PDB file of N, CA and C in Angstrom:
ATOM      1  N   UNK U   1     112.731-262.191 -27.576  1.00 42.00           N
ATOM      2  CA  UNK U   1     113.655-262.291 -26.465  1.00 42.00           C
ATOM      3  C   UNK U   1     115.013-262.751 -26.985  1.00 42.00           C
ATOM      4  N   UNK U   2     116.203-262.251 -26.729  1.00 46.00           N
ATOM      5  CA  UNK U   2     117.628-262.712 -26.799  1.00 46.00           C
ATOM      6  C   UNK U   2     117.606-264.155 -26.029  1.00 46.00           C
ATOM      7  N   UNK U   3     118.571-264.828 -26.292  1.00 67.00           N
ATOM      8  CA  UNK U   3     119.706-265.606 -25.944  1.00 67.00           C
ATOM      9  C   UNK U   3     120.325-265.800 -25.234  1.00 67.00           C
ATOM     10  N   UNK U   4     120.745-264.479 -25.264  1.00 77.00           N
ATOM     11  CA  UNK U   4     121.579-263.979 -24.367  1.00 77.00           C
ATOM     12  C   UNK U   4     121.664-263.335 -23.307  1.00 77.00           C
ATOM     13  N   UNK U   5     121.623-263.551 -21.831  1.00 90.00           N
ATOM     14  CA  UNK U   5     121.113-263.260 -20.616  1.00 90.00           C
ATOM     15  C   UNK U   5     121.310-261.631 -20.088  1.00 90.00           C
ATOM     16  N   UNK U   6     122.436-261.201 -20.492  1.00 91.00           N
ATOM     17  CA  UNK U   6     123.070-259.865 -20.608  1.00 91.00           C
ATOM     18  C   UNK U   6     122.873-258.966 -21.967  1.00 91.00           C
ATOM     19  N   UNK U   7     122.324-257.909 -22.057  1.00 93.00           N
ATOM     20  CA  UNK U   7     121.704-257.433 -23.491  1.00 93.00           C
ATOM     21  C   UNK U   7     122.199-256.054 -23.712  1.00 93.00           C
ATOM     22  N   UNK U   8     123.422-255.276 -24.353  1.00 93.00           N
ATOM     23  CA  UNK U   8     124.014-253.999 -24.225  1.00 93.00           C
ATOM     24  C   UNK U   8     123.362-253.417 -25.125  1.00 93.00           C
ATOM     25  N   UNK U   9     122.704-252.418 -24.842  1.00 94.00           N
ATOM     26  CA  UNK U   9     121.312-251.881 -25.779  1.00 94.00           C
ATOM     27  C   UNK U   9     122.472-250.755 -26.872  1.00 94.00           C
ATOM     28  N   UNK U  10     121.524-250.325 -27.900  1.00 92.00           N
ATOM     29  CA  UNK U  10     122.073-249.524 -28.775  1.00 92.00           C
ATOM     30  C   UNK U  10     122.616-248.489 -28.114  1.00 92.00           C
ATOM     31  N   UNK U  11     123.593-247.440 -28.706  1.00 90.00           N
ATOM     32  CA  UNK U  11     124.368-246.378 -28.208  1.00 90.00           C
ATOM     33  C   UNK U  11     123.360-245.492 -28.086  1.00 90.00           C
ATOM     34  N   UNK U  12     122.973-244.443 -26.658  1.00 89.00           N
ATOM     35  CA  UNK U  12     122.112-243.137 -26.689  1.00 89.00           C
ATOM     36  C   UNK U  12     122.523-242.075 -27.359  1.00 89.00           C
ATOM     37  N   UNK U  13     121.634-241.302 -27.846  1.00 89.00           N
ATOM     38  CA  UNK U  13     122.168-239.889 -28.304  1.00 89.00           C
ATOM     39  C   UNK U  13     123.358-239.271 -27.745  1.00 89.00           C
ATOM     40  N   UNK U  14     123.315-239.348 -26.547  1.00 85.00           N
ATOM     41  CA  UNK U  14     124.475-238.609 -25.364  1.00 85.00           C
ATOM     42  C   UNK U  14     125.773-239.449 -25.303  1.00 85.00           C
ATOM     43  N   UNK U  15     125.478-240.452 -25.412  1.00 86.00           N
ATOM     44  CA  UNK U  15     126.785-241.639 -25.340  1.00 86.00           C
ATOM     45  C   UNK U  15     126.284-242.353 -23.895  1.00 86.00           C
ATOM     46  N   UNK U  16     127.010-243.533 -24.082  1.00 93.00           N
ATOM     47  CA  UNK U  16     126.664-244.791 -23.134  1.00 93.00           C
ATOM     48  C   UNK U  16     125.574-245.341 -24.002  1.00 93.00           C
ATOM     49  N   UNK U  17     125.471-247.289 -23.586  1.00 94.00           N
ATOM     50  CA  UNK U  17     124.358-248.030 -23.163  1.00 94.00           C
ATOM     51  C   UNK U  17     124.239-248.617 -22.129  1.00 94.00           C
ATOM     52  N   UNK U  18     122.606-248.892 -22.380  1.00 95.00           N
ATOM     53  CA  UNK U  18     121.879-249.169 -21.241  1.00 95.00           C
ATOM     54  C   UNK U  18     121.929-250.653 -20.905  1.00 95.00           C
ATOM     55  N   UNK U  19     121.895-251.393 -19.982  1.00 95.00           N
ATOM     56  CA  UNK U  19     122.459-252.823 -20.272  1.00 95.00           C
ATOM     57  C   UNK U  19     121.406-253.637 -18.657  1.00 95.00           C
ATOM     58  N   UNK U  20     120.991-254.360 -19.546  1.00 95.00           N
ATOM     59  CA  UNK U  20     119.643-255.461 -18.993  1.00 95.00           C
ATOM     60  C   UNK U  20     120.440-256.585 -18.652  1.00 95.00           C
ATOM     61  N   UNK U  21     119.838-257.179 -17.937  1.00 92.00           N
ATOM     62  CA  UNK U  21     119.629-258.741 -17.564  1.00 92.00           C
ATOM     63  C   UNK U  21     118.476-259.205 -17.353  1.00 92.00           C
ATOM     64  N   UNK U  22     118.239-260.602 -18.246  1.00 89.00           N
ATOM     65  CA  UNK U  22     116.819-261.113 -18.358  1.00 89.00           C
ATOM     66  C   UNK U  22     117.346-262.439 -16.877  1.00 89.00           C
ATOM     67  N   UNK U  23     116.555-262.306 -15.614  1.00 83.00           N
ATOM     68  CA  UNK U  23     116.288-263.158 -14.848  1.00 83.00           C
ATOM     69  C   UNK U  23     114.794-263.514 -14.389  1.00 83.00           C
ATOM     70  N   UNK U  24     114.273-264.708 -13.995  1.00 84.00           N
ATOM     71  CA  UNK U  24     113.402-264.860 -13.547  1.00 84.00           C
ATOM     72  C   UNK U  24     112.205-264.603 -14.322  1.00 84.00           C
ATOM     73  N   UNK U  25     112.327-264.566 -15.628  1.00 88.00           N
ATOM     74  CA  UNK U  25     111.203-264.174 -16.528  1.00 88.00           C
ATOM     75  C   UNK U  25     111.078-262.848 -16.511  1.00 88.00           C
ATOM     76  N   UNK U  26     111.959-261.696 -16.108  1.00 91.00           N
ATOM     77  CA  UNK U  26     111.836-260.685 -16.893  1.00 91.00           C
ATOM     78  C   UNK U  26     113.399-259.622 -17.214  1.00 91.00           C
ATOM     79  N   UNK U  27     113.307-258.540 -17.604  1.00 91.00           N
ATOM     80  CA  UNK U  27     114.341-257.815 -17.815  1.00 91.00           C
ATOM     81  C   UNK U  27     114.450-257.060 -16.578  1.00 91.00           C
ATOM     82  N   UNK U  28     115.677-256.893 -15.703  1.00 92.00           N
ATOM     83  CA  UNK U  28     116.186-255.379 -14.505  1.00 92.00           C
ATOM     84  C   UNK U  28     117.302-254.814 -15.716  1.00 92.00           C
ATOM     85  N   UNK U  29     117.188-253.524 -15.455  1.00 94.00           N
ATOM     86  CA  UNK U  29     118.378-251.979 -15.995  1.00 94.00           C
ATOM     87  C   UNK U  29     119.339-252.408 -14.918  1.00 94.00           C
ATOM     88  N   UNK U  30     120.448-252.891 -15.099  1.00 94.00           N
ATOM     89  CA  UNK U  30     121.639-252.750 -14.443  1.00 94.00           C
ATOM     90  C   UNK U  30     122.280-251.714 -14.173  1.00 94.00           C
ATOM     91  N   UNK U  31     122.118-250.363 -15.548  1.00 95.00           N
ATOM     92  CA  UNK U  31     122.986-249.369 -15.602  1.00 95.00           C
ATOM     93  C   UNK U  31     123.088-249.159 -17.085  1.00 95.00           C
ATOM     94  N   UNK U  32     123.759-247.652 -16.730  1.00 95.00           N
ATOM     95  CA  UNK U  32     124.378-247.288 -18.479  1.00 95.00           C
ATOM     96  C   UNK U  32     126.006-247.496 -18.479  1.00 95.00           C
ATOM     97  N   UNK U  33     126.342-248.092 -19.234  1.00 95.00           N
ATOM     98  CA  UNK U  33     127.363-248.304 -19.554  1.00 95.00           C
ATOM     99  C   UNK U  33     128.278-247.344 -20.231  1.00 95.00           C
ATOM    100  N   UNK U  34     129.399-246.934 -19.875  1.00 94.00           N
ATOM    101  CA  UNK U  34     130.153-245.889 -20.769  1.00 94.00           C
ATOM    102  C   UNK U  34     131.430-246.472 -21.283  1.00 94.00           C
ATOM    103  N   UNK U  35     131.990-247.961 -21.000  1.00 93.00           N
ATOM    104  CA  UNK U  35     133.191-248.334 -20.790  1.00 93.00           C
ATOM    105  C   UNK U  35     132.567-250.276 -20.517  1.00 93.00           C
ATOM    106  N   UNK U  36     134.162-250.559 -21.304  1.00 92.00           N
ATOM    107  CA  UNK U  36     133.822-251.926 -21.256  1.00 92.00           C
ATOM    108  C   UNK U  36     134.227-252.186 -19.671  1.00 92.00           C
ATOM    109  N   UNK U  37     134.873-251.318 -18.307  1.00 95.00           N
ATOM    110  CA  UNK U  37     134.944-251.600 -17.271  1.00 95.00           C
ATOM    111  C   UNK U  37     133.717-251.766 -16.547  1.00 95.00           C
ATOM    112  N   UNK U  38     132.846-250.557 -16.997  1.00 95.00           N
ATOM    113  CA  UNK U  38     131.026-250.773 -16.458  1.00 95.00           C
ATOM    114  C   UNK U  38     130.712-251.940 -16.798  1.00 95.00           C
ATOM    115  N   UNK U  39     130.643-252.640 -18.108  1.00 92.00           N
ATOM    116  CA  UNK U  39     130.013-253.757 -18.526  1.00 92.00           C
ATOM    117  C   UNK U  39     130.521-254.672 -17.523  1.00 92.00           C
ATOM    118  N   UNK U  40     132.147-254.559 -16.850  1.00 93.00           N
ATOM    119  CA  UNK U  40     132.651-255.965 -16.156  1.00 93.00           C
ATOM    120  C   UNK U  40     132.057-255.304 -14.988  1.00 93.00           C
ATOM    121  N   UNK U  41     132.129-254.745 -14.426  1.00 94.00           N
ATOM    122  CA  UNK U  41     131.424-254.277 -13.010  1.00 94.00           C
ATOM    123  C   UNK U  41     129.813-254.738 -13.157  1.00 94.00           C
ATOM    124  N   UNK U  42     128.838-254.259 -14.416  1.00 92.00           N
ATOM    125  CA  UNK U  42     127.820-254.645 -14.246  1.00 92.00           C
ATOM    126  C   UNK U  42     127.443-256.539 -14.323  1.00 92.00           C
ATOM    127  N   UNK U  43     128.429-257.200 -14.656  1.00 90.00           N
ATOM    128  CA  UNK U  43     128.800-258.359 -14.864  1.00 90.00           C
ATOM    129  C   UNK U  43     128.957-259.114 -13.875  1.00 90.00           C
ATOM    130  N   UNK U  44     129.802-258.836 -13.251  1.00 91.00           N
ATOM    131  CA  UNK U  44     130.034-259.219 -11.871  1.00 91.00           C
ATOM    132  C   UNK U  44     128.732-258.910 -10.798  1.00 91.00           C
ATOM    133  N   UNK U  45     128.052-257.560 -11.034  1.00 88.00           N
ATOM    134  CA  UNK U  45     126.843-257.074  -9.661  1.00 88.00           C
ATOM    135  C   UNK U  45     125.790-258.652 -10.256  1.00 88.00           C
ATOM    136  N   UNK U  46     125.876-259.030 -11.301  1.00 85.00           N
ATOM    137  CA  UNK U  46     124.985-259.623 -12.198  1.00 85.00           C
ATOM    138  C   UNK U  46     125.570-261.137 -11.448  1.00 85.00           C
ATOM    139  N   UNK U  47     126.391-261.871 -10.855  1.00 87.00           N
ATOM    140  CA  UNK U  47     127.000-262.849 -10.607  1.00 87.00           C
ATOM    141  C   UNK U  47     127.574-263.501 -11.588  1.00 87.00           C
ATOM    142  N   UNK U  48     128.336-262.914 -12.182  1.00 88.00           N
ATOM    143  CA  UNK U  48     128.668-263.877 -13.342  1.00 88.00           C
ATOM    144  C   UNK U  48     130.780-264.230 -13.278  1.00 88.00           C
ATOM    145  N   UNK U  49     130.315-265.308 -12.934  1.00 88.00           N
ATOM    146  CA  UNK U  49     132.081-265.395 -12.179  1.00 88.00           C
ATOM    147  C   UNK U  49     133.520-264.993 -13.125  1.00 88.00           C
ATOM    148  N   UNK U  50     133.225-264.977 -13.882  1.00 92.00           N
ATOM    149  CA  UNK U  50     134.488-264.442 -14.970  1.00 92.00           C
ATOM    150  C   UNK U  50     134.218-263.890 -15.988  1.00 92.00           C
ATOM    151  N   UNK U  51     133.872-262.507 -15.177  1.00 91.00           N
ATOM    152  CA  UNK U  51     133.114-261.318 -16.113  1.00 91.00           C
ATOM    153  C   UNK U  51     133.639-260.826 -17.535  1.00 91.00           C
ATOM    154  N   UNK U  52     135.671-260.787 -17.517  1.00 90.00           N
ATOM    155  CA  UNK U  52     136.554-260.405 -18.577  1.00 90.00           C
ATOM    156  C   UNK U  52     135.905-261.089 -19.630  1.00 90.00           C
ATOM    157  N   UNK U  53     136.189-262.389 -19.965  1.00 91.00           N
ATOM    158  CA  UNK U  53     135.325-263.598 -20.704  1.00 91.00           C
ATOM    159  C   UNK U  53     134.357-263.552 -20.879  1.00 91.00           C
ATOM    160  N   UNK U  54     133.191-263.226 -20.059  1.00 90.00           N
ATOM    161  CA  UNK U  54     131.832-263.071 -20.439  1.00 90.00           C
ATOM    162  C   UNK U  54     131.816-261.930 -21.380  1.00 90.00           C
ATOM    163  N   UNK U  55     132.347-260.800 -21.358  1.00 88.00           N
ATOM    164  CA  UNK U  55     132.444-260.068 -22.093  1.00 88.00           C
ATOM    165  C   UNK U  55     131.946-260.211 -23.636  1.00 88.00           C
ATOM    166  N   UNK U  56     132.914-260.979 -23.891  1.00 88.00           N
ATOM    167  CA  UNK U  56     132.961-261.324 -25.664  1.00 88.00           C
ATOM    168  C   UNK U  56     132.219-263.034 -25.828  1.00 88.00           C
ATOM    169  N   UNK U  57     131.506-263.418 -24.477  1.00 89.00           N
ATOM    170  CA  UNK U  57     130.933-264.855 -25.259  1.00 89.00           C
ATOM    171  C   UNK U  57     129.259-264.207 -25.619  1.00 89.00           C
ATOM    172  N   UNK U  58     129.225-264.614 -26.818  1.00 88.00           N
ATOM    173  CA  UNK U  58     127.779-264.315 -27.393  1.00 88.00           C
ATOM    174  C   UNK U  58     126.487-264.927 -26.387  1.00 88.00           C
ATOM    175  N   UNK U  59     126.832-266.265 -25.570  1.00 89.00           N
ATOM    176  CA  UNK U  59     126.195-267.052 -25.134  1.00 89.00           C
ATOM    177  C   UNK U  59     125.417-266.079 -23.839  1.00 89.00           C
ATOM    178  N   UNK U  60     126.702-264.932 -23.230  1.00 89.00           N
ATOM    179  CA  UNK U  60     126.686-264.383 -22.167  1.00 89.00           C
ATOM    180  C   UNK U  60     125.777-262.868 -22.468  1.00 89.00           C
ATOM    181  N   UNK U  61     126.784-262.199 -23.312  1.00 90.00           N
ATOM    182  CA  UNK U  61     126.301-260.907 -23.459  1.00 90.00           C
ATOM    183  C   UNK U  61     125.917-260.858 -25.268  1.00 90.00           C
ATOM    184  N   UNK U  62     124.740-260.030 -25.311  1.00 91.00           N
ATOM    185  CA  UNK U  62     124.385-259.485 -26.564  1.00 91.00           C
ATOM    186  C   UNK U  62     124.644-257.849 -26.849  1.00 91.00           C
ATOM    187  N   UNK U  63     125.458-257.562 -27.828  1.00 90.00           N
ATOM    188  CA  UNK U  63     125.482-256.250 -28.132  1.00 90.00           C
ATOM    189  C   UNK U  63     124.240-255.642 -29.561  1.00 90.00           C
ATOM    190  N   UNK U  64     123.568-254.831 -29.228  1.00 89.00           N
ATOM    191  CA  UNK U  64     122.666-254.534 -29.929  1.00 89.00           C
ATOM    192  C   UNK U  64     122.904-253.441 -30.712  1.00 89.00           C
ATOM    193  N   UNK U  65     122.987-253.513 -31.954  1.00 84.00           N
ATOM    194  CA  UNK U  65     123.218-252.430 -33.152  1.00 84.00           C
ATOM    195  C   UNK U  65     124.169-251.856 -32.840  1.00 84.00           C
ATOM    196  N   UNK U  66     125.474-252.656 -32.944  1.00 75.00           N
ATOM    197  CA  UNK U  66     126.535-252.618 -32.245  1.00 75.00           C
ATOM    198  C   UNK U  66     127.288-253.149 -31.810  1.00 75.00           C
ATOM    199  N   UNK U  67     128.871-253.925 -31.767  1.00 71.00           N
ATOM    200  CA  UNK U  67     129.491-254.150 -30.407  1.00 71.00           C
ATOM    201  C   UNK U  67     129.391-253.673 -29.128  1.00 71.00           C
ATOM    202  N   UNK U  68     129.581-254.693 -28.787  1.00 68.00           N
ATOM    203  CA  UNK U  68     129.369-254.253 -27.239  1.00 68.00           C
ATOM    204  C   UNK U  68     130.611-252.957 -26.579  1.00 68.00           C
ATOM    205  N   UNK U  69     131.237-253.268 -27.345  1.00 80.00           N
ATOM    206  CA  UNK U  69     132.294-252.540 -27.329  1.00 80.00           C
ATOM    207  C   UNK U  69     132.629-250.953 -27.679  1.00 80.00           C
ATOM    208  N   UNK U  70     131.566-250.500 -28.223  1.00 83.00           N
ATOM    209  CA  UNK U  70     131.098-249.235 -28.438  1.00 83.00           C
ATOM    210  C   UNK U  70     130.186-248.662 -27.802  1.00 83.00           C
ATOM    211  N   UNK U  71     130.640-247.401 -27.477  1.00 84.00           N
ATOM    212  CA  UNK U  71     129.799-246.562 -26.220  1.00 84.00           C
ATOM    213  C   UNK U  71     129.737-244.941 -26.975  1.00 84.00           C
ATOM    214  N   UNK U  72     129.855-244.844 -28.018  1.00 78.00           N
ATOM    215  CA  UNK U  72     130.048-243.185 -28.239  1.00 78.00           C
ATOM    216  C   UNK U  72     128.053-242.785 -29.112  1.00 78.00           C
ATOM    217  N   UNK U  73     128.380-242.100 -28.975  1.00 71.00           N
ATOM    218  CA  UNK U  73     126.226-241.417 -29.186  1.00 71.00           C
ATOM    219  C   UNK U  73     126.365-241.831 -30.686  1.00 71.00           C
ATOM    220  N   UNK U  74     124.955-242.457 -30.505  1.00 57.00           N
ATOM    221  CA  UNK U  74     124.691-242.845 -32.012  1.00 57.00           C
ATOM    222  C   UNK U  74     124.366-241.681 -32.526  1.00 57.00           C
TER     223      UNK U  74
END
C-alpha cells in the first residue's frame, strides 16, 4: 500500500492515467487522467481543499512509474 492517499497509476498504452484514492480501507477509480487539470478536478471531487498544492506534495499524491505530471502512452 502507498502513503500516499491519491495514487496516479502508470501511463496507458493510449495515453492518460488512472488515478485512485485509498479511503476507508480500500481503493475507488476516480478517473483517467489526461492533464494535470483532471488530477486538480479529481482532487478536489476527492475533498482535498487546496488541490494546486496537493498536486506536487508526495504526502498527498503518488505518481507511479512516473511523474505525475506525465500523461502521454507508455
Amino acid at each position: 500500500m502507498t502513503s500516499a492517499p491519491i495514487v496516479v497509476h502508470r501511463p496507458s498504452i493510449s495515453g492518460g492515467r488512472r488515478v485512485t484514492v485509498h479511503s476507508s480501507g480500500r481503493d475507488e477509480i476516480l478517473g483517467t487522467a489526461y492533464s494535470d487539470h483532471d488530477l486538480i478536478v479529481f482532487l478536489e471531487g476527492a475533498g482535498i481543499d487546496d488541490p494546486d498544492t496537493a498536486l506536487d506534495d508526495p504526502r498527498w499524491v503518488e505518481g507511479r512509474e512516473g511523474p505525475a505530471h506525465e500523461f502521454s502512452a507508455s
